PDB file of C-alpha atoms in Angstrom:
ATOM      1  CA  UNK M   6      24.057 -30.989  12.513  1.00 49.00           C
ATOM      2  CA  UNK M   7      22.458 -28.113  14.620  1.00 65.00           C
ATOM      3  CA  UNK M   8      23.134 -24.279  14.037  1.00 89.00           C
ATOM      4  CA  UNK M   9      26.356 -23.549  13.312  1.00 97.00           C
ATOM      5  CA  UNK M  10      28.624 -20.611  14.171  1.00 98.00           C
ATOM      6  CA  UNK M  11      30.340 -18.388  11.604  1.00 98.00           C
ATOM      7  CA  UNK M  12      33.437 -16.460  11.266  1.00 98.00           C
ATOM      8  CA  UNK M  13      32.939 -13.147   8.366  1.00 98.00           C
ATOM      9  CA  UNK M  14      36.029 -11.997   7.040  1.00 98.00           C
ATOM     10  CA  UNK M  15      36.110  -8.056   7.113  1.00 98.00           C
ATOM     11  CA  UNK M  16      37.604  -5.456   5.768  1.00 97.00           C
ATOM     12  CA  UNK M  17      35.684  -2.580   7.109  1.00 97.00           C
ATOM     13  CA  UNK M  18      34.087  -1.800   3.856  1.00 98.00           C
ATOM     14  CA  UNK M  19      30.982  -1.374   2.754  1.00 98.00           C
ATOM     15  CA  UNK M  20      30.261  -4.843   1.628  1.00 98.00           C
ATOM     16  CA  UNK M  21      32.314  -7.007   3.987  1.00 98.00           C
ATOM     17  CA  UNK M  22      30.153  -5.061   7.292  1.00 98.00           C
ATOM     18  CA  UNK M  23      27.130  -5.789   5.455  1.00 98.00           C
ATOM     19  CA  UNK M  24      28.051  -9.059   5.723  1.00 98.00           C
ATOM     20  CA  UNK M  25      28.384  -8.965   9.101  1.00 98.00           C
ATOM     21  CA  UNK M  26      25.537  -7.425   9.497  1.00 98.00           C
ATOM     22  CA  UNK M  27      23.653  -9.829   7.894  1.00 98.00           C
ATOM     23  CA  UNK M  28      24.933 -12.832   9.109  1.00 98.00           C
ATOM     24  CA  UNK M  29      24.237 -11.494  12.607  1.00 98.00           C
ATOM     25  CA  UNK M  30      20.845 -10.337  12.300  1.00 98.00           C
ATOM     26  CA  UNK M  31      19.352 -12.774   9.237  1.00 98.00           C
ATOM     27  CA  UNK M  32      21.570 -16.152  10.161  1.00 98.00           C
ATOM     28  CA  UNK M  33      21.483 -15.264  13.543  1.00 97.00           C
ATOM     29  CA  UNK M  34      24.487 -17.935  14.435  1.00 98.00           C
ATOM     30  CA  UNK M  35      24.982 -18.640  18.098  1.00 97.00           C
ATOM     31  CA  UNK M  36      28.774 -17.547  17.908  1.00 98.00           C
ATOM     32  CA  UNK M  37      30.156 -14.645  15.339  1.00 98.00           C
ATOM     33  CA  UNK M  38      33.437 -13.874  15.273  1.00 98.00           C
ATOM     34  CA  UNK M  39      35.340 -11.051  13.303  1.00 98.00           C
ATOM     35  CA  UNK M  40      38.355 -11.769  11.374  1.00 98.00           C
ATOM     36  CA  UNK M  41      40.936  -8.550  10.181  1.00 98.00           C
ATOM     37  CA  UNK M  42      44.219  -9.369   8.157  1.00 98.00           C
ATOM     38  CA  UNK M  43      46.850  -6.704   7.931  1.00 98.00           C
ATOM     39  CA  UNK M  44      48.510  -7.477   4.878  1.00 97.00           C
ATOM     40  CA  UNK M  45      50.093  -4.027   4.797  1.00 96.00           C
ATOM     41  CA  UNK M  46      47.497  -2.226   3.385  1.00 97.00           C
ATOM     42  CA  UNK M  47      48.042   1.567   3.545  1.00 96.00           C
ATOM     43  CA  UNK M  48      44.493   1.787   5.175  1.00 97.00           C
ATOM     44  CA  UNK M  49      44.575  -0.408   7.251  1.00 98.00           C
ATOM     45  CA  UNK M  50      44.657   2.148  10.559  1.00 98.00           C
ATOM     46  CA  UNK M  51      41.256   3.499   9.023  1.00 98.00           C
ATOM     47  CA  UNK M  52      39.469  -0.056   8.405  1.00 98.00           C
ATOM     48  CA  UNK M  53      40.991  -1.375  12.168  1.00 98.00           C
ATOM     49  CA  UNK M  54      39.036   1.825  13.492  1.00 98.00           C
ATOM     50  CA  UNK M  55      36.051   0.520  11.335  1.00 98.00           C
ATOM     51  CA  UNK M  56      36.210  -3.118  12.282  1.00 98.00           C
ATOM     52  CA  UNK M  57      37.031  -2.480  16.045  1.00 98.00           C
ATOM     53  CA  UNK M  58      33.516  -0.438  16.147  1.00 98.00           C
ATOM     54  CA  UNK M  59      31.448  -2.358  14.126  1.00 98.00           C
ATOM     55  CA  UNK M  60      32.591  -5.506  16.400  1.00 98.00           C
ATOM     56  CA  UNK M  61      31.925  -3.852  19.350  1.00 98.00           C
ATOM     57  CA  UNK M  62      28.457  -2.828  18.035  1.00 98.00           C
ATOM     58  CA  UNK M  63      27.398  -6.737  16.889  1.00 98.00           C
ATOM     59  CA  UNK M  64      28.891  -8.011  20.051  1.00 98.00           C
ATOM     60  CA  UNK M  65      30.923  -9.920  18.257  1.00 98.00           C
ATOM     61  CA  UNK M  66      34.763 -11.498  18.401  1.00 98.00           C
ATOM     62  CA  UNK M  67      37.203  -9.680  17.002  1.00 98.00           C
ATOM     63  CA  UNK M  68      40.499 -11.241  15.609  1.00 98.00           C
ATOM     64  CA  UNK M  69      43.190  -9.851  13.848  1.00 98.00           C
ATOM     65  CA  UNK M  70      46.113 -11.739  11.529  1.00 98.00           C
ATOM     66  CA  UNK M  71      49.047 -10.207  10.488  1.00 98.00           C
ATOM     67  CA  UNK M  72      49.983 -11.091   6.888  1.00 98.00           C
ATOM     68  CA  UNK M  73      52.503  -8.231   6.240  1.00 96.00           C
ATOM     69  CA  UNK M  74      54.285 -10.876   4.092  1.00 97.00           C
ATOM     70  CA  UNK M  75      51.717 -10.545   2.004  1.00 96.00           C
ATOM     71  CA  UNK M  76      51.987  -6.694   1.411  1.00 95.00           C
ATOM     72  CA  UNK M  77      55.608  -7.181   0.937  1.00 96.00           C
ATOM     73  CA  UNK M  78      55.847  -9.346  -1.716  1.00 96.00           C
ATOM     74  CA  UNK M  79      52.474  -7.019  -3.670  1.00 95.00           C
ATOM     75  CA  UNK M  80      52.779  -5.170  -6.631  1.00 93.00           C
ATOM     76  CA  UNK M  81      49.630  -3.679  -5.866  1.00 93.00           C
ATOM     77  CA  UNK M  82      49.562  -0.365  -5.015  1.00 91.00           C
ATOM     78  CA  UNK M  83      47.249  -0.490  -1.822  1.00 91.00           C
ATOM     79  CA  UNK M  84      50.267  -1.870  -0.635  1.00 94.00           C
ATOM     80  CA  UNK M  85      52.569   1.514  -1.596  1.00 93.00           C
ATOM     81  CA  UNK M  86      52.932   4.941  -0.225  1.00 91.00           C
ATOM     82  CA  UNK M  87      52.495   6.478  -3.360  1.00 91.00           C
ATOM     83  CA  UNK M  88      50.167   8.865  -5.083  1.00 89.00           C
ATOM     84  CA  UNK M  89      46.867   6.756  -6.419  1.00 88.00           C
ATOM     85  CA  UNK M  90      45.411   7.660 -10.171  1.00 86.00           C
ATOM     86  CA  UNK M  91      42.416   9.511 -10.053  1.00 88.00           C
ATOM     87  CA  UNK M  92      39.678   7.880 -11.752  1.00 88.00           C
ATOM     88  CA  UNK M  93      36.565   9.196 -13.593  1.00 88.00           C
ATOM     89  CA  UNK M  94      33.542   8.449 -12.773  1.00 88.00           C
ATOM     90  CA  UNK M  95      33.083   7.778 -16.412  1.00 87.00           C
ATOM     91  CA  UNK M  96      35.953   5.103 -16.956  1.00 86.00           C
ATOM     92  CA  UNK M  97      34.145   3.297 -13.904  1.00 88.00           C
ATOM     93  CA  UNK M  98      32.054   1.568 -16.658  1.00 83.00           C
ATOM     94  CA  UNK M  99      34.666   1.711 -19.478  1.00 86.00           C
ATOM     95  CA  UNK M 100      35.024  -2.565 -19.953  1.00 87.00           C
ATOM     96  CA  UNK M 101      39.020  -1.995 -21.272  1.00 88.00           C
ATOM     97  CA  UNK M 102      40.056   0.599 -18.601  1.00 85.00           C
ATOM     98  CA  UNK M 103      38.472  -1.533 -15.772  1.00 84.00           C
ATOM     99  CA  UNK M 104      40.847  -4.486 -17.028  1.00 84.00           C
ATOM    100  CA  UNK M 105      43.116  -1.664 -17.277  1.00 83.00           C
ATOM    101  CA  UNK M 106      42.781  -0.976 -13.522  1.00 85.00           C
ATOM    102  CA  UNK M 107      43.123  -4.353 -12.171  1.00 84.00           C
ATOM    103  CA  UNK M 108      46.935  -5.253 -11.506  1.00 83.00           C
ATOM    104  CA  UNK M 109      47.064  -1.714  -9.794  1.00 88.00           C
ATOM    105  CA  UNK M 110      44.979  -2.964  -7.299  1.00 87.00           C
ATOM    106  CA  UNK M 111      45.590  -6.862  -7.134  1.00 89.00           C
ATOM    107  CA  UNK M 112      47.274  -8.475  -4.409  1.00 94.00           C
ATOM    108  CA  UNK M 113      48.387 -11.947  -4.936  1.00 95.00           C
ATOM    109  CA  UNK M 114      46.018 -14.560  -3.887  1.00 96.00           C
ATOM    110  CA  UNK M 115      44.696 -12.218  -1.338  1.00 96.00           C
ATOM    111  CA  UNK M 116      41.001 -13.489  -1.423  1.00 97.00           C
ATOM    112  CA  UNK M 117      41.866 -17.147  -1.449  1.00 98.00           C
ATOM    113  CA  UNK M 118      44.935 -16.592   1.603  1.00 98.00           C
ATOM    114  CA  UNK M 119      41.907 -14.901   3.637  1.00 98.00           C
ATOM    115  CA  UNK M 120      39.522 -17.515   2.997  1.00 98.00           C
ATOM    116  CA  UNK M 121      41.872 -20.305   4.196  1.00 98.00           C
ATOM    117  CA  UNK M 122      42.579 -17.790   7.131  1.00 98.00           C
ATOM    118  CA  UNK M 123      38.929 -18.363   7.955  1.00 98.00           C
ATOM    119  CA  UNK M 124      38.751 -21.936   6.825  1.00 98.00           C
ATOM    120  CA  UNK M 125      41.971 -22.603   8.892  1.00 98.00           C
ATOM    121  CA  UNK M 126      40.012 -21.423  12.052  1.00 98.00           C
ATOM    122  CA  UNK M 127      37.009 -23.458  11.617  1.00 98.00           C
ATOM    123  CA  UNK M 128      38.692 -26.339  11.398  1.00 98.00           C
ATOM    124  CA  UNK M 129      40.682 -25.774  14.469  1.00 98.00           C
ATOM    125  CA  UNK M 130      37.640 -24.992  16.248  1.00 98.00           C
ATOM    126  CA  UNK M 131      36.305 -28.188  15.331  1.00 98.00           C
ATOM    127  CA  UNK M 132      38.988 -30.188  16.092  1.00 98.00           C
ATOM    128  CA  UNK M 133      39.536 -28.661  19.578  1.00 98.00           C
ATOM    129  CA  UNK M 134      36.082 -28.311  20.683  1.00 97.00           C
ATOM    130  CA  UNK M 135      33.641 -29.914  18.001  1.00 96.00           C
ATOM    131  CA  UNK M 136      32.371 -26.511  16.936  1.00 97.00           C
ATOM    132  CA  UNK M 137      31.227 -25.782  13.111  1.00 97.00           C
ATOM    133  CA  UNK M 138      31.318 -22.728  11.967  1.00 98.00           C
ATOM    134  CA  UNK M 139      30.914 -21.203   8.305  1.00 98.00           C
ATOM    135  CA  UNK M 140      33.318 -18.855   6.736  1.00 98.00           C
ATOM    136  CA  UNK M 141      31.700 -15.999   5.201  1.00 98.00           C
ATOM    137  CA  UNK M 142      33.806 -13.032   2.999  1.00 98.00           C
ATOM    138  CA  UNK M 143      31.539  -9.946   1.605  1.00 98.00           C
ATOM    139  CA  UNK M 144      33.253 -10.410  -2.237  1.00 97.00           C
ATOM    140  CA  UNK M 145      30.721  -9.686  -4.772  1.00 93.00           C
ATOM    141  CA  UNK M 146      30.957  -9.070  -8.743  1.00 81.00           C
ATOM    142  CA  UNK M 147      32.026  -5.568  -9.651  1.00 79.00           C
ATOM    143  CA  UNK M 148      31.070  -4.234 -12.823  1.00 71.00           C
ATOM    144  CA  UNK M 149      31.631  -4.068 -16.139  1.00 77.00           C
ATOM    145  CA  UNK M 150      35.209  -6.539 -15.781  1.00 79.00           C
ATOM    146  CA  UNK M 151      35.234  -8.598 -12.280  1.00 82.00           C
ATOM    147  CA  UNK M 152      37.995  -9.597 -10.560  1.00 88.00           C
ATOM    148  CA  UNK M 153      38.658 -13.715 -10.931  1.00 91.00           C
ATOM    149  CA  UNK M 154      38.316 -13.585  -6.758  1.00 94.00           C
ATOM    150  CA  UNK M 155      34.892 -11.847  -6.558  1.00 94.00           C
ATOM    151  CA  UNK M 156      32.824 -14.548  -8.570  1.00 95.00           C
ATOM    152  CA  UNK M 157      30.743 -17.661  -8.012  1.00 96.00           C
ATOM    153  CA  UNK M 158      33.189 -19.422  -9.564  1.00 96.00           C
ATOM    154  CA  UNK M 159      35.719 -18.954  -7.169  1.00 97.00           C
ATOM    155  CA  UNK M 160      33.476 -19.508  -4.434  1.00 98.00           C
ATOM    156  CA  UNK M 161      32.507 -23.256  -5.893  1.00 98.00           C
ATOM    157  CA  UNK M 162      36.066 -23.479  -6.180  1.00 98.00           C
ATOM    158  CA  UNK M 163      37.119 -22.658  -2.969  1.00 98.00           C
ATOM    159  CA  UNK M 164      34.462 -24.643  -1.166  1.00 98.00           C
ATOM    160  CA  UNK M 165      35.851 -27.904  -3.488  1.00 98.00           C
ATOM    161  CA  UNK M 166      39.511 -26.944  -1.932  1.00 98.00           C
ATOM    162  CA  UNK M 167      37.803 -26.759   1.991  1.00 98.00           C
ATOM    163  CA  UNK M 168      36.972 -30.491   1.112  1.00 98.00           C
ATOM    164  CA  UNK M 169      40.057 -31.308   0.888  1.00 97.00           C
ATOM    165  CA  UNK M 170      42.236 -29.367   2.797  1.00 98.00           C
ATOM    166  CA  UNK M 171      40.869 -29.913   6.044  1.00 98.00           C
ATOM    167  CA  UNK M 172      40.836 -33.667   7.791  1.00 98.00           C
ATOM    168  CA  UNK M 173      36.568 -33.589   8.416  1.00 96.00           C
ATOM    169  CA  UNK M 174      35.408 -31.800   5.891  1.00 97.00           C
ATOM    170  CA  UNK M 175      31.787 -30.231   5.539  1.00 97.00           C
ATOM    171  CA  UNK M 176      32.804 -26.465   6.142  1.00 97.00           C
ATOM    172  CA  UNK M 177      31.410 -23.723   4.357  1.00 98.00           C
ATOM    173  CA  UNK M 178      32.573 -20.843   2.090  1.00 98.00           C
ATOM    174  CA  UNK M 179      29.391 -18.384   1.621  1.00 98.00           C
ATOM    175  CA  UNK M 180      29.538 -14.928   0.050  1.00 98.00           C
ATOM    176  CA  UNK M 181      25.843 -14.060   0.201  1.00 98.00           C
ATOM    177  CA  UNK M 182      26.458 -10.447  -1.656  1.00 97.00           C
ATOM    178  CA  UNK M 183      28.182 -12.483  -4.534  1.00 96.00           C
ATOM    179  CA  UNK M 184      25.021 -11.454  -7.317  1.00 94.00           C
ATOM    180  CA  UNK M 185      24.440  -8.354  -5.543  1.00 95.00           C
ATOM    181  CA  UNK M 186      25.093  -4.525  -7.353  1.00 94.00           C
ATOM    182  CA  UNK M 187      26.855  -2.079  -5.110  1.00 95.00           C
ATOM    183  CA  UNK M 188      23.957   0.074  -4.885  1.00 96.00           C
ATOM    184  CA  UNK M 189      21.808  -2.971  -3.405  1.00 97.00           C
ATOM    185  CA  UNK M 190      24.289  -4.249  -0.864  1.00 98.00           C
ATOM    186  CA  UNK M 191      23.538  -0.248   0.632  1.00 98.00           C
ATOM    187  CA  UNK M 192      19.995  -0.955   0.382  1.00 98.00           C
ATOM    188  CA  UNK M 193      20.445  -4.344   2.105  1.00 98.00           C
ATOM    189  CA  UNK M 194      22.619  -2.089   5.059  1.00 98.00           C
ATOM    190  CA  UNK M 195      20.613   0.328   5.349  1.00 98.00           C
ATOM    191  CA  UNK M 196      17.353  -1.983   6.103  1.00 98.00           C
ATOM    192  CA  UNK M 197      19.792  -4.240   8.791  1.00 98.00           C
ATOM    193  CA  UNK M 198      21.053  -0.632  10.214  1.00 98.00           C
ATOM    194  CA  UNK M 199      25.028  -0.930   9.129  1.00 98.00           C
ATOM    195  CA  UNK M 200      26.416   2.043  10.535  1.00 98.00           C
ATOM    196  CA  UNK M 201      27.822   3.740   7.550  1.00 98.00           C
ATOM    197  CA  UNK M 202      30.014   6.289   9.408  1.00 97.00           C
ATOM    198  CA  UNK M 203      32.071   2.709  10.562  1.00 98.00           C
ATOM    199  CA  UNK M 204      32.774   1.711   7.082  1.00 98.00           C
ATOM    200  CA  UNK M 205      35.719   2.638   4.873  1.00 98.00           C
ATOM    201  CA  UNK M 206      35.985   2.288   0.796  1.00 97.00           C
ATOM    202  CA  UNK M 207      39.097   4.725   0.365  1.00 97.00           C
ATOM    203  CA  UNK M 208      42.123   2.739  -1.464  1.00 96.00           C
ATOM    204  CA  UNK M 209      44.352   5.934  -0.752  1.00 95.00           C
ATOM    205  CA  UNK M 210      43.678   6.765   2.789  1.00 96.00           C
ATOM    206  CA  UNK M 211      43.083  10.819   3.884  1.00 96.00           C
ATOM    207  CA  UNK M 212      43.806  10.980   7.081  1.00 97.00           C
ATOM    208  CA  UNK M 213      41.370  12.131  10.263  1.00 98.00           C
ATOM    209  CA  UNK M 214      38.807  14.387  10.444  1.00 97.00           C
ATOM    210  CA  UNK M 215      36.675  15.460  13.850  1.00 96.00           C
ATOM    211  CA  UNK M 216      33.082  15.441  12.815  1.00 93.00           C
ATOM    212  CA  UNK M 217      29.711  13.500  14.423  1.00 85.00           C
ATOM    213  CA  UNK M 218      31.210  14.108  17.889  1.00 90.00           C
ATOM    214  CA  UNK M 219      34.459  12.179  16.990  1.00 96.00           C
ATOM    215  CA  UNK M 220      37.657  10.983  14.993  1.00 97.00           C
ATOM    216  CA  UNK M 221      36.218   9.789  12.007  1.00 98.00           C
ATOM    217  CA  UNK M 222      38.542   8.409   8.831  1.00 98.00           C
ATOM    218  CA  UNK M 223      38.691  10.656   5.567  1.00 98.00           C
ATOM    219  CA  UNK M 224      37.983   9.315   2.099  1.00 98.00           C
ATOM    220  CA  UNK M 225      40.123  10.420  -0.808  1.00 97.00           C
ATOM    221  CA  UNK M 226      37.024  11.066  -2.797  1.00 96.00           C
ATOM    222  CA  UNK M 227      38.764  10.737  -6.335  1.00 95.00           C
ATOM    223  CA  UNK M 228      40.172   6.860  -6.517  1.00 94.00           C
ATOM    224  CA  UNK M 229      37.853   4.688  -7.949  1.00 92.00           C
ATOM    225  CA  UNK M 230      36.354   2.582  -5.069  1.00 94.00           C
ATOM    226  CA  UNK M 231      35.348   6.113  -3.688  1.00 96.00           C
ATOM    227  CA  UNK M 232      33.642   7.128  -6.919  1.00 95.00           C
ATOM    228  CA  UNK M 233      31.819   3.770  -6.751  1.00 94.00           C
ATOM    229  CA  UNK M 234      30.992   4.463  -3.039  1.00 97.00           C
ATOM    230  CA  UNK M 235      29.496   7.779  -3.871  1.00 97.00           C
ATOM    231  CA  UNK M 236      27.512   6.527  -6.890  1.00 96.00           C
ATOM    232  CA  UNK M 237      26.136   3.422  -4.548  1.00 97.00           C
ATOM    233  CA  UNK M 238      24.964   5.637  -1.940  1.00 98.00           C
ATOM    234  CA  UNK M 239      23.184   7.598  -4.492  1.00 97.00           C
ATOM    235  CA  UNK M 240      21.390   5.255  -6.606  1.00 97.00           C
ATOM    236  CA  UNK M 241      20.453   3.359  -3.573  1.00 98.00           C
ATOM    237  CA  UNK M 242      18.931   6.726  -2.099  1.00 98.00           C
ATOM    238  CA  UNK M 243      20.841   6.261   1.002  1.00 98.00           C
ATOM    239  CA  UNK M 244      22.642   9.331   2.724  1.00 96.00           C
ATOM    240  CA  UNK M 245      26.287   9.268   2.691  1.00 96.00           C
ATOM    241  CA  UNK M 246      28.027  10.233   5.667  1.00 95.00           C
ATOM    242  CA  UNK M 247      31.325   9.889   3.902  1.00 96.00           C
ATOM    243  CA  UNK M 248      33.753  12.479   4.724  1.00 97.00           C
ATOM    244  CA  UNK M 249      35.487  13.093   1.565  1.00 97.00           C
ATOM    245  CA  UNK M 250      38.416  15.121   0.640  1.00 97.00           C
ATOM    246  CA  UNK M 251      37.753  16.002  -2.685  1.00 95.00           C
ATOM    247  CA  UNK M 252      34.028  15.840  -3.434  1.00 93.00           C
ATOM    248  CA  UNK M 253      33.690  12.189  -5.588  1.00 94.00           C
ATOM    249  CA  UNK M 254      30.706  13.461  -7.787  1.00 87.00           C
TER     250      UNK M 254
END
């Protein structure tokens, strides 16, 4: 079948550049190319900056899709300019407020839509030129209550709908973070030298900041996936260069 290409869906968080990073520099596929969906995020300005960078760094494609639909018809309030619950570090393990938690920040279908946004590329690659590439998405299980889109379930099951929702068949859906803890996908950055000042967690968005000798994107500090960003970092021993508006510890 010979080496195939791949195609990493990215967010321009921690785990999704990780991903890229590994794929580029472990996989080592002859053609990588970047794939951003706007789907009306209210970071999205902060995880293009990300992306844009990190692409430019891997040498690497860079596409992006607009699925505004997608934010419109959201409950979820990354989708909503409004003020985000603080959360304490504490409740971060609580089992009954994670499940608590998860509508605020569920978009419908968003991880299966972005998969067939990859999957949807790889087959018209194929067709057009006889190019395979792989579709890989930097989901992983977040503790103590995961989402039903960050398991190896849904993987399975979204590799058994690429069977039969494309003509050939024989793509692939990886997620190679999937069984990975937070702290270890930093671990696994830092050693393949993800550059953490290019990587956004924030689910509210803070604004701009000048530091490192440019425009760098501000982290709320106080939602959750900033708590769990801080508390990575730390247990993996790995310096933060976060710039956080309210410290997150």
């Amino acid at each position: 079948m010979g080496m195939r290409n791949a195609i990493c869906m990215v967010s321009g968080g921690v785990d999704s550049v990780t991903t890229a990073y590994y794929v580029k520099k472990e996989v080592s596929p002859p053609k990588l190319e970047l794939i951003f969906c706007n789907y009306g995020q209210r970071t999205a300005e902060y995880e293009r900056f990300c992306i844009e960078r990190v692409a430019e760094l891997l040498g690497a494609k860079l596409r992006t899709i607009d699925l505004q639909w997608l934010g419109q018809i959201s409950t979820s309030l990354l989708t909503k300019q409004v003020p985000l619950p603080e959360t304490r570090i504490e409740d971060l393990w609580d089992p009954e407020k994670a499940r608590q938690r998860i509508l605020k920040w569920w978009d419908p279908c968003r991880n299966a839509i972005l998969l067939l946004v990859g999957l949807a590329h790889a087959e018209s690659y194929y067709i057009s030129s006889g190019e395979r590439y792989d579709v890989y998405i930097g989901i992983r299980r977040e503790t103590p209550v995961p989402m039903k889109d960050n398991t190896p379930a849904f993987i399975e099951e979204m590799n058994r709908l690429a069977e039969q929702a494309t003509h050939h068949g024989g793509y692939r859906i990886l997620a190679p973070l999937i069984q990975l803890d937070k702290d270890r996908v930093v671990s696994l950055g830092e050693k393949l030298g993800v550059p953490w000042k290019y990587t956004y967690s924030c689910y509210a968005g803070a604004g701009w900041r000048e530091a490192q000798g440019e425009r760098l994107p501000v982290h709320c500090g106080t939602c959750s996936n900033c708590r769990r960003r801080f508390l990575a970092f730390k247990e993996a021993g790995v310096q933060d260069p976060s710039i956080y508006l309210a410290p997150p510890g």
